[in-house]
Amino acid sequence: ADVLLYRRGQGIKRIWPTRDKILVCVGPGESKKLIFAAARIARSLKAEWIAIYVDVPRLQSSEEERNRAVTKLRHAERLGATTRLLVGSDIVKEIINFAHEQNISQIMVWKSSHQTWKDYIKIWKNISSGKRVFTFSSLADKIVRDSGEIDVYVMTGVKEETKIPVTTPRKKSRFSWKSYLYSLVIVGISTMIDYFLFSYLNATNLIMIYFFGVFTVALYDKILPTIFTAIISVIVCSFLFMPPYYTFAVFDSSYMLSIVLMFVIALTINYYTVTSRREALRARHAEQLIARLHSLSRQLATTRGVEKLFHIGVEYISQSLDCDVQAMLQQEGGLVVRAKSQADWILDSKDMSVAQWVNDLGQSAGLGTDTLPFSKALYIPLLASRGTIGVLSVRPKIEGRLFTPEEMHLLESFAHQLAITLEVDLYQ
């Protein structure tokens, strides 16, 4: 701790090998073999090890891929690792920066032994879907190139394709006509402006009017509407305002460079705008969760009565993590539901047996855990100083979604705060 504090205070970027510290890069396709190997090496070196997963907003990973990565993080945590979920636009940059901040001496990363036909199909899907995330250079190669003085251990093998059970199929995003209608309106306004200024401006300046319209769409919409706006702008502008008029001979004219620049600049602006917006939303969400934890602590401290305490805890957890919550209290006859956020959610006999198991052993079970992972809800014990006094049942509103390690820690913090306050109220 003293070394880390001193390095940060002095702005030291170079790694100080004061002790071995291992960083494991986890992703949806990496094999558990990598995590087992990291655990063995950490135990033999008596070293601290950290497992991280970098969530890149521009990749737009599916729910299944995200769940696979979260499951591997939890597996590493059970083997003794500290887990972190990072958010950034560049995976390699985030990994290297994190390694320098934590004074990491060794990085372990997975590399597929060869690119299969599925990898090339995925590259083509990324291109066609507008994600613009395609490369023939592996993550391991990039980390080795940028690692500097950090040792990098590369494990090879075949990517895992194990499916994480999802109770319902993931809903496909609906095609939105509003974005394209908005694009047509922007092109129409640009055309009207050019029509009135046609006698006063040359063709290059008229193109800039359309560019401003494309720029507006790029700032507030996604990649496909931006491309659509740019194409329609080129067609309308070349047909009406570029000689020879009322023809599509623009590709033979001297204005081709201006049109190409309009495409490139618009797509670049859209890329950075969308990425920054997603990262800002994630950062704001994390800040809101921490603020809610502090707010919950203050409100619980000033509230008395079991029913009121349960109601406050359930509402805070439900709103913070977008989930349905039921709070159960241990009584002489067993667990009794005292508060819930969703009135029509009724626990059956199987759910109650899981909750009773959690209450008896004081361990979490259910969704995303090793115990009954196919359950639709996660069951967390309310652990107080005298033992378990109840159970929280937490069910994501999006069925099949797994809680990240950070969300799990936050849930445990919520449960701990609620349990301590309930214990004071019950036994005072």
CSV table of C-alpha atoms in Angstrom, one decimal:
chain,number,residue,atom,x,y,z
A,1,ALA,CA,0.0,0.0,0.0
A,2,ASP,CA,2.8,2.4,0.8
A,3,VAL,CA,4.5,1.6,-2.5
A,4,LEU,CA,1.4,2.2,-4.5
A,5,LEU,CA,0.7,5.5,-2.6
A,6,TYR,CA,4.3,6.7,-3.2
A,7,ARG,CA,4.2,5.8,-6.9
A,8,ARG,CA,1.0,7.7,-7.4
A,9,GLY,CA,2.2,10.7,-5.5
A,10,GLN,CA,5.4,10.8,-7.5
A,11,GLY,CA,3.7,10.1,-10.8
A,12,ILE,CA,5.9,7.0,-11.4
A,13,LYS,CA,4.8,5.0,-14.4
A,14,ARG,CA,7.6,2.3,-14.4
A,15,ILE,CA,6.8,-1.0,-12.8
A,16,TRP,CA,8.5,-1.6,-9.4
A,17,PRO,CA,8.9,-5.4,-9.0
A,18,THR,CA,8.5,-5.2,-5.2
A,19,ARG,CA,6.5,-8.4,-5.2
A,20,ASP,CA,4.9,-10.6,-7.9
A,21,LYS,CA,1.4,-9.4,-8.9
A,22,ILE,CA,-0.5,-11.2,-11.7
A,23,LEU,CA,-3.1,-9.7,-14.0
A,24,VAL,CA,-5.4,-12.1,-15.9
A,25,CYS,CA,-7.3,-10.8,-18.9
A,26,VAL,CA,-10.7,-12.5,-19.0
A,27,GLY,CA,-13.1,-12.4,-21.9
A,28,PRO,CA,-16.2,-14.3,-23.2
A,29,GLY,CA,-14.1,-16.7,-25.3
A,30,GLU,CA,-11.2,-17.4,-23.0
A,31,SER,CA,-10.9,-20.9,-21.6
A,32,LYS,CA,-11.1,-21.6,-17.9
A,33,LYS,CA,-7.7,-23.2,-18.4
A,34,LEU,CA,-6.3,-19.7,-18.2
A,35,ILE,CA,-7.9,-19.0,-14.8
A,36,PHE,CA,-6.8,-22.3,-13.4
A,37,ALA,CA,-3.2,-21.7,-14.5
A,38,ALA,CA,-3.2,-18.2,-13.0
A,39,ALA,CA,-4.5,-19.6,-9.7
A,40,ARG,CA,-1.8,-22.2,-9.6
A,41,ILE,CA,1.0,-19.7,-10.4
A,42,ALA,CA,-0.4,-17.2,-7.8
A,43,ARG,CA,-0.4,-19.9,-5.1
A,44,SER,CA,3.1,-21.1,-6.0
A,45,LEU,CA,4.5,-17.6,-5.9
A,46,LYS,CA,2.3,-16.5,-3.0
A,47,ALA,CA,1.3,-13.6,-5.2
A,48,GLU,CA,-1.8,-11.5,-5.4
A,49,TRP,CA,-3.7,-11.9,-8.7
A,50,ILE,CA,-6.4,-9.8,-10.3
A,51,ALA,CA,-8.8,-10.9,-13.0
A,52,ILE,CA,-10.2,-8.2,-15.2
A,53,TYR,CA,-12.7,-7.9,-18.1
A,54,VAL,CA,-12.8,-4.8,-20.3
A,55,ASP,CA,-16.3,-3.9,-21.5
A,56,VAL,CA,-16.0,-1.8,-24.7
A,57,PRO,CA,-19.2,0.0,-25.6
A,58,ARG,CA,-18.5,0.1,-29.3
A,59,LEU,CA,-18.3,-3.7,-29.4
A,60,GLN,CA,-22.0,-3.9,-28.5
A,61,SER,CA,-21.5,-7.4,-27.0
A,62,SER,CA,-24.5,-9.7,-26.8
A,63,GLU,CA,-26.0,-10.6,-23.4
A,64,GLU,CA,-24.7,-14.2,-23.9
A,65,GLU,CA,-21.1,-13.0,-24.4
A,66,ARG,CA,-21.3,-10.7,-21.4
A,67,ASN,CA,-22.7,-13.5,-19.2
A,68,ARG,CA,-19.9,-15.8,-20.2
A,69,ALA,CA,-17.3,-13.1,-19.2
A,70,VAL,CA,-19.1,-12.4,-15.9
A,71,THR,CA,-19.2,-16.1,-15.1
A,72,LYS,CA,-15.5,-16.4,-15.6
A,73,LEU,CA,-14.8,-13.4,-13.4
A,74,ARG,CA,-16.9,-15.0,-10.6
A,75,HIS,CA,-15.0,-18.3,-11.1
A,76,ALA,CA,-11.7,-16.4,-10.7
A,77,GLU,CA,-13.1,-14.7,-7.6
A,78,ARG,CA,-13.9,-18.1,-6.0
A,79,LEU,CA,-10.3,-19.2,-6.7
A,80,GLY,CA,-9.0,-16.2,-4.7
A,81,ALA,CA,-8.7,-13.5,-7.3
A,82,THR,CA,-9.7,-9.8,-7.0
A,83,THR,CA,-12.0,-9.0,-9.9
A,84,ARG,CA,-12.5,-5.8,-11.7
A,85,LEU,CA,-14.8,-4.8,-14.6
A,86,LEU,CA,-13.3,-1.9,-16.6
A,87,VAL,CA,-15.0,0.2,-19.3
A,88,GLY,CA,-13.0,1.8,-22.1
A,89,SER,CA,-12.8,2.3,-25.8
A,90,ASP,CA,-9.4,0.5,-26.2
A,91,ILE,CA,-9.0,-2.9,-24.6
A,92,VAL,CA,-5.2,-2.9,-24.8
A,93,LYS,CA,-4.8,0.6,-23.5
A,94,GLU,CA,-7.1,-0.1,-20.5
A,95,ILE,CA,-5.2,-3.3,-19.7
A,96,ILE,CA,-1.8,-1.6,-19.8
A,97,ASN,CA,-2.9,1.5,-17.9
A,98,PHE,CA,-4.5,-0.7,-15.2
A,99,ALA,CA,-1.3,-2.8,-15.0
A,100,HIS,CA,0.8,0.3,-14.4
A,101,GLU,CA,-1.6,1.7,-11.8
A,102,GLN,CA,-1.6,-1.5,-9.8
A,103,ASN,CA,2.2,-2.2,-10.2
A,104,ILE,CA,1.5,-5.4,-12.1
A,105,SER,CA,4.6,-7.5,-12.8
A,106,GLN,CA,3.0,-10.2,-15.0
A,107,ILE,CA,0.1,-10.4,-17.4
A,108,MET,CA,-1.6,-13.6,-18.4
A,109,VAL,CA,-3.7,-13.5,-21.6
A,110,TRP,CA,-5.4,-16.1,-23.8
A,111,LYS,CA,-4.7,-16.5,-27.6
A,112,SER,CA,-6.6,-18.7,-29.9
A,113,SER,CA,-4.3,-21.2,-31.6
A,114,HIS,CA,-5.7,-20.3,-35.0
A,115,GLN,CA,-8.5,-18.3,-36.6
A,116,THR,CA,-11.3,-20.5,-37.6
A,117,TRP,CA,-14.0,-19.8,-40.2
A,118,LYS,CA,-16.2,-18.6,-37.4
A,119,ASP,CA,-13.7,-15.8,-36.6
A,120,TYR,CA,-13.8,-14.6,-40.2
A,121,ILE,CA,-17.6,-14.7,-40.3
A,122,LYS,CA,-17.6,-12.6,-37.1
A,123,ILE,CA,-15.2,-10.1,-38.7
A,124,TRP,CA,-17.6,-9.8,-41.7
A,125,LYS,CA,-20.6,-9.4,-39.4
A,126,ASN,CA,-18.8,-6.6,-37.5
A,127,ILE,CA,-18.1,-4.8,-40.8
A,128,SER,CA,-21.7,-5.2,-42.2
A,129,SER,CA,-23.3,-4.2,-38.9
A,130,GLY,CA,-21.4,-1.0,-38.6
A,131,LYS,CA,-19.4,-1.9,-35.5
A,132,ARG,CA,-16.1,-1.2,-37.2
A,133,VAL,CA,-14.4,-3.6,-34.8
A,134,PHE,CA,-12.4,-6.0,-37.0
A,135,THR,CA,-8.8,-6.9,-36.9
A,136,PHE,CA,-6.6,-9.9,-37.9
A,137,SER,CA,-4.1,-9.1,-35.0
A,138,SER,CA,-4.9,-10.9,-31.8
A,139,LEU,CA,-5.3,-9.2,-28.4
A,140,ALA,CA,-2.3,-11.1,-27.1
A,141,ASP,CA,0.0,-9.8,-29.9
A,142,LYS,CA,-1.1,-6.2,-29.1
A,143,ILE,CA,-0.5,-6.6,-25.4
A,144,VAL,CA,3.0,-8.1,-26.0
A,145,ARG,CA,3.8,-5.2,-28.2
A,146,ASP,CA,2.7,-2.5,-25.7
A,147,SER,CA,3.7,-4.3,-22.5
A,148,GLY,CA,7.1,-2.7,-22.0
A,149,GLU,CA,8.8,-4.0,-18.9
A,150,ILE,CA,5.8,-6.2,-17.9
A,151,ASP,CA,6.2,-9.9,-18.4
A,152,VAL,CA,3.4,-11.4,-20.6
A,153,TYR,CA,2.4,-15.1,-20.5
A,154,VAL,CA,0.4,-16.3,-23.4
A,155,MET,CA,-1.7,-19.5,-23.3
A,156,THR,CA,-3.1,-20.9,-26.5
A,157,GLY,CA,-5.9,-23.2,-27.3
A,158,VAL,CA,-9.4,-23.3,-28.8
A,159,LYS,CA,-12.0,-20.7,-27.8
A,160,GLU,CA,-14.8,-21.9,-25.5
A,161,GLU,CA,-18.2,-21.8,-27.0
A,162,THR,CA,-20.1,-23.0,-23.9
A,163,LYS,CA,-23.5,-21.5,-23.7
A,164,ILE,CA,-24.7,-19.8,-20.6
A,165,PRO,CA,-28.3,-20.9,-20.0
A,166,VAL,CA,-30.7,-18.1,-20.6
A,167,THR,CA,-34.3,-18.6,-19.7
A,168,THR,CA,-35.8,-16.6,-22.6
A,169,PRO,CA,-34.3,-15.8,-26.0
A,170,ARG,CA,-32.7,-12.4,-26.3
A,171,LYS,CA,-35.0,-9.9,-27.9
A,172,LYS,CA,-33.9,-8.4,-31.2
A,173,SER,CA,-33.8,-4.7,-31.4
A,174,ARG,CA,-36.6,-3.2,-33.4
A,175,PHE,CA,-35.9,-1.3,-36.6
A,176,SER,CA,-36.5,2.4,-35.8
A,177,TRP,CA,-38.1,4.5,-38.6
A,178,LYS,CA,-37.8,7.6,-36.5
A,179,SER,CA,-34.1,8.0,-37.0
A,180,TYR,CA,-34.4,7.6,-40.8
A,181,LEU,CA,-37.3,10.0,-40.9
A,182,TYR,CA,-35.3,12.5,-38.9
A,183,SER,CA,-32.5,12.0,-41.4
A,184,LEU,CA,-34.8,12.8,-44.3
A,185,VAL,CA,-36.0,15.9,-42.6
A,186,ILE,CA,-32.4,17.1,-42.1
A,187,VAL,CA,-31.7,16.5,-45.8
A,188,GLY,CA,-34.8,18.3,-46.8
A,189,ILE,CA,-33.9,21.3,-44.7
A,190,SER,CA,-30.4,21.3,-46.1
A,191,THR,CA,-31.9,21.2,-49.7
A,192,MET,CA,-34.2,24.2,-49.0
A,193,ILE,CA,-31.3,26.2,-47.7
A,194,ASP,CA,-29.2,25.3,-50.7
A,195,TYR,CA,-32.1,26.2,-53.0
A,196,PHE,CA,-32.3,29.7,-51.7
A,197,LEU,CA,-28.5,30.2,-51.7
A,198,PHE,CA,-27.8,28.5,-55.0
A,199,SER,CA,-27.3,31.8,-56.8
A,200,TYR,CA,-24.9,33.1,-54.3
A,201,LEU,CA,-22.7,30.1,-53.4
A,202,ASN,CA,-20.5,27.8,-55.4
A,203,ALA,CA,-20.9,24.0,-55.3
A,204,THR,CA,-18.3,23.5,-52.7
A,205,ASN,CA,-20.1,25.7,-50.2
A,206,LEU,CA,-23.4,24.0,-51.0
A,207,ILE,CA,-21.8,20.7,-50.1
A,208,MET,CA,-20.9,22.2,-46.7
A,209,ILE,CA,-24.6,22.8,-46.0
A,210,TYR,CA,-25.3,19.2,-46.4
A,211,PHE,CA,-22.2,18.3,-44.4
A,212,PHE,CA,-23.6,20.3,-41.5
A,213,GLY,CA,-26.8,18.3,-41.7
A,214,VAL,CA,-24.8,15.0,-41.7
A,215,PHE,CA,-22.8,16.4,-38.8
A,216,THR,CA,-26.0,17.0,-36.8
A,217,VAL,CA,-27.2,13.4,-37.3
A,218,ALA,CA,-23.8,12.1,-36.4
A,219,LEU,CA,-23.9,13.9,-33.1
A,220,TYR,CA,-27.3,12.6,-32.0
A,221,ASP,CA,-27.9,9.2,-33.7
A,222,LYS,CA,-26.3,5.9,-34.5
A,223,ILE,CA,-24.0,4.8,-37.3
A,224,LEU,CA,-26.5,3.5,-39.8
A,225,PRO,CA,-28.7,6.6,-39.8
A,226,THR,CA,-25.5,8.7,-40.2
A,227,ILE,CA,-24.5,6.7,-43.3
A,228,PHE,CA,-28.0,6.9,-44.7
A,229,THR,CA,-28.0,10.7,-44.3
A,230,ALA,CA,-24.6,11.0,-46.0
A,231,ILE,CA,-25.7,8.9,-49.0
A,232,ILE,CA,-29.0,10.7,-49.5
A,233,SER,CA,-27.2,14.1,-49.1
A,234,VAL,CA,-24.7,13.1,-51.8
A,235,ILE,CA,-27.5,11.9,-54.2
A,236,VAL,CA,-29.6,15.0,-53.7
A,237,CYS,CA,-26.7,17.5,-53.9
A,238,SER,CA,-25.2,15.9,-57.0
A,239,PHE,CA,-28.5,15.8,-58.8
A,240,LEU,CA,-29.7,19.3,-58.0
A,241,PHE,CA,-26.7,21.5,-57.4
A,242,MET,CA,-23.7,20.1,-59.2
A,243,PRO,CA,-23.0,20.5,-62.9
A,244,PRO,CA,-24.1,18.8,-65.1
A,245,TYR,CA,-27.4,19.4,-63.4
A,246,TYR,CA,-30.1,16.8,-63.0
A,247,THR,CA,-27.7,13.9,-63.6
A,248,PHE,CA,-25.6,11.7,-61.3
A,249,ALA,CA,-22.2,12.5,-62.8
A,250,VAL,CA,-20.8,13.5,-59.4
A,251,PHE,CA,-18.2,10.7,-59.4
A,252,ASP,CA,-16.6,12.2,-62.5
A,253,SER,CA,-16.4,15.7,-61.0
A,254,SER,CA,-13.9,17.6,-59.0
A,255,TYR,CA,-16.1,17.5,-55.9
A,256,MET,CA,-15.4,13.9,-55.2
A,257,LEU,CA,-12.8,14.8,-52.5
A,258,SER,CA,-15.3,17.0,-50.6
A,259,ILE,CA,-17.9,14.2,-50.6
A,260,VAL,CA,-15.4,11.6,-49.4
A,261,LEU,CA,-14.2,13.9,-46.6
A,262,MET,CA,-17.9,14.4,-45.6
A,263,PHE,CA,-18.3,10.7,-45.2
A,264,VAL,CA,-15.0,10.2,-43.3
A,265,ILE,CA,-15.5,13.2,-40.9
A,266,ALA,CA,-19.2,12.3,-40.2
A,267,LEU,CA,-18.4,8.7,-39.4
A,268,THR,CA,-15.5,9.7,-37.2
A,269,ILE,CA,-17.6,12.2,-35.3
A,270,ASN,CA,-20.4,9.6,-34.9
A,271,TYR,CA,-17.9,7.0,-33.6
A,272,TYR,CA,-16.4,9.2,-30.9
A,273,THR,CA,-19.8,10.7,-30.0
A,274,VAL,CA,-21.5,7.3,-29.5
A,275,THR,CA,-18.5,5.9,-27.6
A,276,SER,CA,-18.2,8.9,-25.3
A,277,ARG,CA,-22.0,8.9,-24.6
A,278,ARG,CA,-22.0,5.2,-23.6
A,279,GLU,CA,-19.0,5.6,-21.4
A,280,ALA,CA,-20.5,8.6,-19.7
A,281,LEU,CA,-23.7,6.7,-19.1
A,282,ARG,CA,-21.8,3.8,-17.5
A,283,ALA,CA,-19.7,6.2,-15.3
A,284,ARG,CA,-22.8,8.0,-14.2
A,285,HIS,CA,-24.6,4.7,-13.4
A,286,ALA,CA,-21.6,3.7,-11.2
A,287,GLU,CA,-21.7,7.0,-9.4
A,288,GLN,CA,-25.4,6.7,-8.9
A,289,LEU,CA,-25.0,3.2,-7.3
A,290,ILE,CA,-22.4,4.5,-4.8
A,291,ALA,CA,-24.6,7.5,-4.0
A,292,ARG,CA,-27.6,5.2,-3.4
A,293,LEU,CA,-25.5,3.1,-1.0
A,294,HIS,CA,-24.7,6.2,1.0
A,295,SER,CA,-28.3,7.4,0.9
A,296,LEU,CA,-29.6,4.0,2.0
A,297,SER,CA,-27.2,4.0,5.0
A,298,ARG,CA,-28.4,7.4,6.1
A,299,GLN,CA,-32.1,6.6,5.7
A,300,LEU,CA,-31.8,3.2,7.4
A,301,ALA,CA,-30.0,4.9,10.4
A,302,THR,CA,-32.9,7.3,10.9
A,303,THR,CA,-35.8,4.8,10.4
A,304,ARG,CA,-37.3,2.4,13.0
A,305,GLY,CA,-39.7,-0.5,12.5
A,306,VAL,CA,-39.1,-3.8,10.6
A,307,GLU,CA,-41.7,-3.1,7.9
A,308,LYS,CA,-40.4,0.3,7.1
A,309,LEU,CA,-36.8,-0.9,7.1
A,310,PHE,CA,-37.6,-3.7,4.7
A,311,HIS,CA,-39.6,-1.4,2.5
A,312,ILE,CA,-36.8,1.1,2.2
A,313,GLY,CA,-34.2,-1.6,1.5
A,314,VAL,CA,-36.3,-3.3,-1.2
A,315,GLU,CA,-37.1,-0.1,-3.0
A,316,TYR,CA,-33.5,1.0,-3.0
A,317,ILE,CA,-32.2,-2.3,-4.4
A,318,SER,CA,-34.9,-2.5,-7.0
A,319,GLN,CA,-34.3,1.0,-8.3
A,320,SER,CA,-30.5,0.8,-8.2
A,321,LEU,CA,-30.1,-2.5,-10.1
A,322,ASP,CA,-33.3,-2.6,-12.2
A,323,CYS,CA,-34.5,-5.8,-10.5
A,324,ASP,CA,-37.4,-7.3,-8.6
A,325,VAL,CA,-36.7,-7.9,-4.8
A,326,GLN,CA,-38.3,-9.8,-2.0
A,327,ALA,CA,-37.2,-9.6,1.6
A,328,MET,CA,-37.8,-12.5,3.9
A,329,LEU,CA,-37.4,-12.6,7.7
A,330,GLN,CA,-36.6,-15.7,9.7
A,331,GLN,CA,-39.3,-16.5,12.3
A,332,GLU,CA,-40.2,-19.5,14.3
A,333,GLY,CA,-42.2,-21.1,11.5
A,334,GLY,CA,-39.6,-20.4,8.9
A,335,LEU,CA,-39.0,-17.6,6.4
A,336,VAL,CA,-41.8,-15.1,5.9
A,337,VAL,CA,-42.0,-12.5,3.1
A,338,ARG,CA,-42.1,-9.1,4.7
A,339,ALA,CA,-41.7,-6.8,1.7
A,340,LYS,CA,-41.4,-7.0,-2.1
A,341,SER,CA,-41.1,-4.6,-5.0
A,342,GLN,CA,-43.3,-6.6,-7.5
A,343,ALA,CA,-46.7,-7.5,-6.1
A,344,ASP,CA,-47.5,-10.3,-8.6
A,345,TRP,CA,-44.1,-12.1,-7.9
A,346,ILE,CA,-44.9,-15.1,-5.7
A,347,LEU,CA,-42.3,-17.6,-4.6
A,348,ASP,CA,-43.2,-21.2,-5.0
A,349,SER,CA,-42.1,-24.1,-2.8
A,350,LYS,CA,-38.8,-24.6,-4.7
A,351,ASP,CA,-37.9,-21.0,-4.3
A,352,MET,CA,-38.7,-21.0,-0.6
A,353,SER,CA,-36.5,-24.2,-0.2
A,354,VAL,CA,-33.6,-22.4,-1.8
A,355,ALA,CA,-34.2,-19.4,0.4
A,356,GLN,CA,-34.3,-21.6,3.5
A,357,TRP,CA,-31.0,-23.3,2.4
A,358,VAL,CA,-29.4,-19.8,2.1
A,359,ASN,CA,-30.7,-18.8,5.5
A,360,ASP,CA,-29.5,-22.0,7.2
A,361,LEU,CA,-26.0,-21.9,5.7
A,362,GLY,CA,-25.4,-18.2,5.3
A,363,GLN,CA,-24.3,-18.5,1.7
A,364,SER,CA,-25.6,-17.0,-1.5
A,365,ALA,CA,-27.3,-19.3,-4.1
A,366,GLY,CA,-29.3,-19.1,-7.3
A,367,LEU,CA,-28.7,-17.2,-10.5
A,368,GLY,CA,-25.0,-16.9,-11.4
A,369,THR,CA,-23.7,-19.0,-8.5
A,370,ASP,CA,-22.4,-22.5,-8.2
A,371,THR,CA,-25.5,-23.6,-6.2
A,372,LEU,CA,-28.6,-23.9,-8.3
A,373,PRO,CA,-27.3,-21.6,-11.1
A,374,PHE,CA,-30.4,-22.2,-13.2
A,375,SER,CA,-32.7,-20.4,-10.8
A,376,LYS,CA,-34.3,-17.2,-12.0
A,377,ALA,CA,-33.3,-15.3,-8.9
A,378,LEU,CA,-30.3,-14.7,-6.7
A,379,TYR,CA,-30.7,-15.4,-3.0
A,380,ILE,CA,-28.5,-13.4,-0.6
A,381,PRO,CA,-28.4,-14.0,3.2
A,382,LEU,CA,-29.0,-11.1,5.6
A,383,LEU,CA,-25.9,-11.7,7.8
A,384,ALA,CA,-25.8,-9.8,11.1
A,385,SER,CA,-23.5,-10.2,14.1
A,386,ARG,CA,-25.7,-12.9,15.6
A,387,GLY,CA,-26.1,-14.9,12.4
A,388,THR,CA,-28.5,-14.9,9.5
A,389,ILE,CA,-31.8,-13.1,10.2
A,390,GLY,CA,-33.3,-13.3,6.7
A,391,VAL,CA,-32.9,-13.6,3.0
A,392,LEU,CA,-33.1,-11.3,0.0
A,393,SER,CA,-34.4,-12.7,-3.3
A,394,VAL,CA,-33.3,-10.6,-6.2
A,395,ARG,CA,-34.5,-11.3,-9.8
A,396,PRO,CA,-33.2,-9.2,-12.8
A,397,LYS,CA,-36.1,-7.7,-14.8
A,398,ILE,CA,-34.2,-8.8,-17.9
A,399,GLU,CA,-34.4,-12.6,-17.6
A,400,GLY,CA,-31.1,-14.4,-17.9
A,401,ARG,CA,-29.0,-11.3,-17.2
A,402,LEU,CA,-26.2,-12.0,-14.7
A,403,PHE,CA,-25.0,-9.5,-12.1
A,404,THR,CA,-21.5,-8.3,-12.6
A,405,PRO,CA,-18.9,-8.8,-9.7
A,406,GLU,CA,-19.3,-5.1,-8.9
A,407,GLU,CA,-23.1,-5.4,-8.7
A,408,MET,CA,-22.7,-8.5,-6.6
A,409,HIS,CA,-20.5,-6.6,-4.1
A,410,LEU,CA,-23.0,-3.8,-4.1
A,411,LEU,CA,-25.8,-6.2,-3.4
A,412,GLU,CA,-23.9,-7.7,-0.5
A,413,SER,CA,-23.2,-4.2,0.8
A,414,PHE,CA,-27.0,-3.4,0.6
A,415,ALA,CA,-27.8,-6.7,2.4
A,416,HIS,CA,-25.2,-6.1,5.1
A,417,GLN,CA,-26.5,-2.5,5.8
A,418,LEU,CA,-30.0,-3.8,5.9
A,419,ALA,CA,-29.2,-6.7,8.2
A,420,ILE,CA,-27.2,-4.6,10.7
A,421,THR,CA,-30.1,-2.1,11.0
A,422,LEU,CA,-32.7,-4.8,11.3
A,423,GLU,CA,-30.7,-6.5,14.0
A,424,VAL,CA,-30.5,-3.3,16.1
A,425,ASP,CA,-34.3,-2.8,15.6
A,426,LEU,CA,-35.2,-6.5,16.5
A,427,TYR,CA,-32.9,-7.0,19.5
A,428,GLN,CA,-32.8,-3.6,21.1
